[in-house]
Amino acid sequence: MDNRLLEFIEQYMPLTEEEKIFIDDLNIIRSLKRGTVIVEEGDTIKDAIFVLKGCLRSYYIMDGEEKTSAFTTENEPLILLSGDDPNKTAHYVDSVEDSIVTLGNLEMENKTVEKFPRFEKLCKLISEQLLKKNASSFAEFKNTTPEQRYINLLKNRPDLLQRAPQHQIASYLGIKPQSLSRIRKRLSKKSSA
Amino acid sequence: MDNRLLEFIEQYMPLTEEEKIFIDDLNIIRSLKRGTVIVEEGDTIKDAIFVLKGCLRSYYIMDGEEKTSAFTTENEPLILLSGDDPNKTAHYVDSVEDSIVTLGNLEMENKTVEKFPRFEKLCKLISEQLLKKNASSFAEFKNTTPEQRYINLLKNRPDLLQRAPQHQIASYLGIKPQSLSRIRKRLSKKSSA
């Protein structure tokens, strides 16, 4: 078994041998080739997706244009978002590079928590952390100019700039590719001045 | 006891008499006069704030200007966000109108879960719901123009437009008060055309 999942969980709590075997038996690890679309708009939401390795991108298609809303990388759960129908995803997810993910579902989660109740606390902790991270990013996005957002990305997630194409990064920053080019030129002038 | 808290919890699970008395004894309900600042930038994060009635506003002060990042109203938990120091809030919270809130802390939460383990599941559910809501709002914000954001606010949270002053609404939408005025004029022309 790929033990990234166990390593991730053990950051929060050490696992017993019995728990490790149980998780292994869930058989939820999947490999994805770069470019694989794993979720489409309108799909019924049933899976909980967690990235062990690689990079997934969540995007909406609006007026024929892809709008990147999130990148999910190592050790991050991916949040599937619904639209008017709370049971169906409102967006797409594809793999920006070859990736390894876990695909769980609610039934598995219930089974796990029933057998090992302390996993409930783990799930709660992870979703609380993710909530704070997400709310912080949102507040930051609202209170910054596109240029500041790019500088923050450069500081906080520099790897993304290498991993994803420029037009996806631009739309993730809420701007047009041309604006991103202008920002980069302006900053490189500043730093060489 | 103000029973809004019990009513809120009972949307998720019916409570026993023993649980109700326990929650009552926690003595966590507070009344706030309009304009009370209950959290300041740099405060140690210890409370979990939940709004039972009224409206709280989270805001940053940047270059001397207040930037509203969130409004929290009836039956919503308020997320306190940290900055570089994970133990200190990076923003302020005040009450936009007379409000009733609960102020819990981690110690109380642990005590409650220890006595009634099923509360762990409740906390997990609430934070998962909040996470989805927050991530949806973020994705929407990123993919919409200021005018669309205003139209969405009008549709989804029309009460906010009555409850908070225009300059707070403008900054919540990530725009200047003048831009909000222009958007409102444009829309009122359209609707009267």
PDB file of N, CA and C in Angstrom, chain B residues 113-149:
ATOM      1  N   VAL B 113     -17.877  17.189  24.830  1.00  0.00           N
ATOM      2  CA  VAL B 113     -17.692  15.981  24.025  1.00  0.00           C
ATOM      3  C   VAL B 113     -17.345  14.783  24.902  1.00  0.00           C
ATOM      4  N   GLU B 114     -16.605  15.050  25.966  1.00  0.00           N
ATOM      5  CA  GLU B 114     -16.238  13.971  26.885  1.00  0.00           C
ATOM      6  C   GLU B 114     -17.497  13.380  27.533  1.00  0.00           C
ATOM      7  N   LYS B 115     -18.416  14.252  27.904  1.00  0.00           N
ATOM      8  CA  LYS B 115     -19.637  13.795  28.564  1.00  0.00           C
ATOM      9  C   LYS B 115     -20.649  13.245  27.555  1.00  0.00           C
ATOM     10  N   PHE B 116     -20.748  13.916  26.414  1.00  0.00           N
ATOM     11  CA  PHE B 116     -21.707  13.481  25.389  1.00  0.00           C
ATOM     12  C   PHE B 116     -20.980  13.322  24.046  1.00  0.00           C
ATOM     13  N   PRO B 117     -20.377  12.145  23.830  1.00  0.00           N
ATOM     14  CA  PRO B 117     -19.524  11.982  22.634  1.00  0.00           C
ATOM     15  C   PRO B 117     -20.231  12.312  21.323  1.00  0.00           C
ATOM     16  N   ARG B 118     -21.571  12.196  21.277  1.00  0.00           N
ATOM     17  CA  ARG B 118     -22.193  12.415  19.980  1.00  0.00           C
ATOM     18  C   ARG B 118     -22.132  13.876  19.526  1.00  0.00           C
ATOM     19  N   PHE B 119     -21.726  14.781  20.445  1.00  0.00           N
ATOM     20  CA  PHE B 119     -21.563  16.179  20.045  1.00  0.00           C
ATOM     21  C   PHE B 119     -20.392  16.365  19.076  1.00  0.00           C
ATOM     22  N   GLU B 120     -19.465  15.420  19.105  1.00  0.00           N
ATOM     23  CA  GLU B 120     -18.332  15.475  18.174  1.00  0.00           C
ATOM     24  C   GLU B 120     -18.861  15.443  16.740  1.00  0.00           C
ATOM     25  N   LYS B 121     -19.814  14.556  16.510  1.00  0.00           N
ATOM     26  CA  LYS B 121     -20.390  14.414  15.171  1.00  0.00           C
ATOM     27  C   LYS B 121     -21.097  15.707  14.755  1.00  0.00           C
ATOM     28  N   LEU B 122     -21.789  16.318  15.711  1.00  0.00           N
ATOM     29  CA  LEU B 122     -22.494  17.563  15.436  1.00  0.00           C
ATOM     30  C   LEU B 122     -21.517  18.656  15.013  1.00  0.00           C
ATOM     31  N   CYS B 123     -20.424  18.798  15.780  1.00  0.00           N
ATOM     32  CA  CYS B 123     -19.425  19.823  15.451  1.00  0.00           C
ATOM     33  C   CYS B 123     -18.831  19.563  14.071  1.00  0.00           C
ATOM     34  N   LYS B 124     -18.614  18.302  13.783  1.00  0.00           N
ATOM     35  CA  LYS B 124     -18.040  17.930  12.480  1.00  0.00           C
ATOM     36  C   LYS B 124     -19.012  18.323  11.361  1.00  0.00           C
ATOM     37  N   LEU B 125     -20.277  17.967  11.529  1.00  0.00           N
ATOM     38  CA  LEU B 125     -21.311  18.299  10.538  1.00  0.00           C
ATOM     39  C   LEU B 125     -21.373  19.797  10.273  1.00  0.00           C
ATOM     40  N   ILE B 126     -21.402  20.568  11.368  1.00  0.00           N
ATOM     41  CA  ILE B 126     -21.521  22.019  11.227  1.00  0.00           C
ATOM     42  C   ILE B 126     -20.301  22.579  10.510  1.00  0.00           C
ATOM     43  N   SER B 127     -19.109  22.073  10.868  1.00  0.00           N
ATOM     44  CA  SER B 127     -17.944  22.677  10.224  1.00  0.00           C
ATOM     45  C   SER B 127     -17.828  22.212   8.769  1.00  0.00           C
ATOM     46  N   GLU B 128     -18.299  21.023   8.452  1.00  0.00           N
ATOM     47  CA  GLU B 128     -18.314  20.591   7.052  1.00  0.00           C
ATOM     48  C   GLU B 128     -19.272  21.450   6.220  1.00  0.00           C
ATOM     49  N   GLN B 129     -20.454  21.708   6.782  1.00  0.00           N
ATOM     50  CA  GLN B 129     -21.431  22.553   6.083  1.00  0.00           C
ATOM     51  C   GLN B 129     -20.887  23.946   5.831  1.00  0.00           C
ATOM     52  N   LEU B 130     -20.266  24.480   6.879  1.00  0.00           N
ATOM     53  CA  LEU B 130     -19.722  25.830   6.791  1.00  0.00           C
ATOM     54  C   LEU B 130     -18.599  25.886   5.765  1.00  0.00           C
ATOM     55  N   LEU B 131     -17.803  24.836   5.735  1.00  0.00           N
ATOM     56  CA  LEU B 131     -16.705  24.765   4.770  1.00  0.00           C
ATOM     57  C   LEU B 131     -17.242  24.819   3.346  1.00  0.00           C
ATOM     58  N   LYS B 132     -18.274  24.050   3.064  1.00  0.00           N
ATOM     59  CA  LYS B 132     -18.844  24.026   1.715  1.00  0.00           C
ATOM     60  C   LYS B 132     -19.413  25.387   1.342  1.00  0.00           C
ATOM     61  N   LYS B 133     -20.101  25.985   2.305  1.00  0.00           N
ATOM     62  CA  LYS B 133     -20.709  27.288   2.054  1.00  0.00           C
ATOM     63  C   LYS B 133     -19.626  28.323   1.760  1.00  0.00           C
ATOM     64  N   ASN B 134     -18.592  28.288   2.581  1.00  0.00           N
ATOM     65  CA  ASN B 134     -17.520  29.259   2.416  1.00  0.00           C
ATOM     66  C   ASN B 134     -16.782  29.058   1.087  1.00  0.00           C
ATOM     67  N   ALA B 135     -16.495  27.802   0.753  1.00  0.00           N
ATOM     68  CA  ALA B 135     -15.785  27.525  -0.495  1.00  0.00           C
ATOM     69  C   ALA B 135     -16.643  27.911  -1.703  1.00  0.00           C
ATOM     70  N   SER B 136     -17.959  27.691  -1.611  1.00  0.00           N
ATOM     71  CA  SER B 136     -18.865  28.096  -2.695  1.00  0.00           C
ATOM     72  C   SER B 136     -18.848  29.607  -2.871  1.00  0.00           C
ATOM     73  N   SER B 137     -18.941  30.332  -1.758  1.00  0.00           N
ATOM     74  CA  SER B 137     -18.941  31.791  -1.847  1.00  0.00           C
ATOM     75  C   SER B 137     -17.641  32.293  -2.459  1.00  0.00           C
ATOM     76  N   PHE B 138     -16.550  31.647  -2.081  1.00  0.00           N
ATOM     77  CA  PHE B 138     -15.245  32.064  -2.605  1.00  0.00           C
ATOM     78  C   PHE B 138     -15.192  31.844  -4.118  1.00  0.00           C
ATOM     79  N   ALA B 139     -15.596  30.653  -4.549  1.00  0.00           N
ATOM     80  CA  ALA B 139     -15.574  30.339  -5.982  1.00  0.00           C
ATOM     81  C   ALA B 139     -16.474  31.319  -6.737  1.00  0.00           C
ATOM     82  N   GLU B 140     -17.628  31.629  -6.162  1.00  0.00           N
ATOM     83  CA  GLU B 140     -18.551  32.554  -6.812  1.00  0.00           C
ATOM     84  C   GLU B 140     -17.929  33.949  -6.922  1.00  0.00           C
ATOM     85  N   PHE B 141     -17.317  34.374  -5.821  1.00  0.00           N
ATOM     86  CA  PHE B 141     -16.702  35.705  -5.792  1.00  0.00           C
ATOM     87  C   PHE B 141     -15.646  35.833  -6.885  1.00  0.00           C
ATOM     88  N   LYS B 142     -14.846  34.780  -7.025  1.00  0.00           N
ATOM     89  CA  LYS B 142     -13.756  34.799  -7.994  1.00  0.00           C
ATOM     90  C   LYS B 142     -14.266  34.877  -9.428  1.00  0.00           C
ATOM     91  N   ASN B 143     -15.399  34.244  -9.657  1.00  0.00           N
ATOM     92  CA  ASN B 143     -15.885  34.105 -11.030  1.00  0.00           C
ATOM     93  C   ASN B 143     -16.962  35.097 -11.429  1.00  0.00           C
ATOM     94  N   THR B 144     -17.142  36.149 -10.633  1.00  0.00           N
ATOM     95  CA  THR B 144     -18.198  37.089 -10.969  1.00  0.00           C
ATOM     96  C   THR B 144     -17.687  38.520 -10.986  1.00  0.00           C
ATOM     97  N   THR B 145     -18.383  39.367 -11.725  1.00  0.00           N
ATOM     98  CA  THR B 145     -18.070  40.796 -11.720  1.00  0.00           C
ATOM     99  C   THR B 145     -18.708  41.412 -10.472  1.00  0.00           C
ATOM    100  N   PRO B 146     -18.248  42.597 -10.060  1.00  0.00           N
ATOM    101  CA  PRO B 146     -18.874  43.269  -8.909  1.00  0.00           C
ATOM    102  C   PRO B 146     -20.392  43.393  -9.078  1.00  0.00           C
ATOM    103  N   GLU B 147     -20.849  43.690 -10.281  1.00  0.00           N
ATOM    104  CA  GLU B 147     -22.299  43.833 -10.489  1.00  0.00           C
ATOM    105  C   GLU B 147     -23.021  42.506 -10.231  1.00  0.00           C
ATOM    106  N   GLN B 148     -22.443  41.419 -10.750  1.00  0.00           N
ATOM    107  CA  GLN B 148     -23.062  40.103 -10.501  1.00  0.00           C
ATOM    108  C   GLN B 148     -23.068  39.770  -9.010  1.00  0.00           C
ATOM    109  N   ARG B 149     -21.969  40.143  -8.330  1.00  0.00           N
ATOM    110  CA  ARG B 149     -21.896  39.874  -6.886  1.00  0.00           C
ATOM    111  C   ARG B 149     -23.008  40.605  -6.142  1.00  0.00           C
TER     112      ARG B 149
END
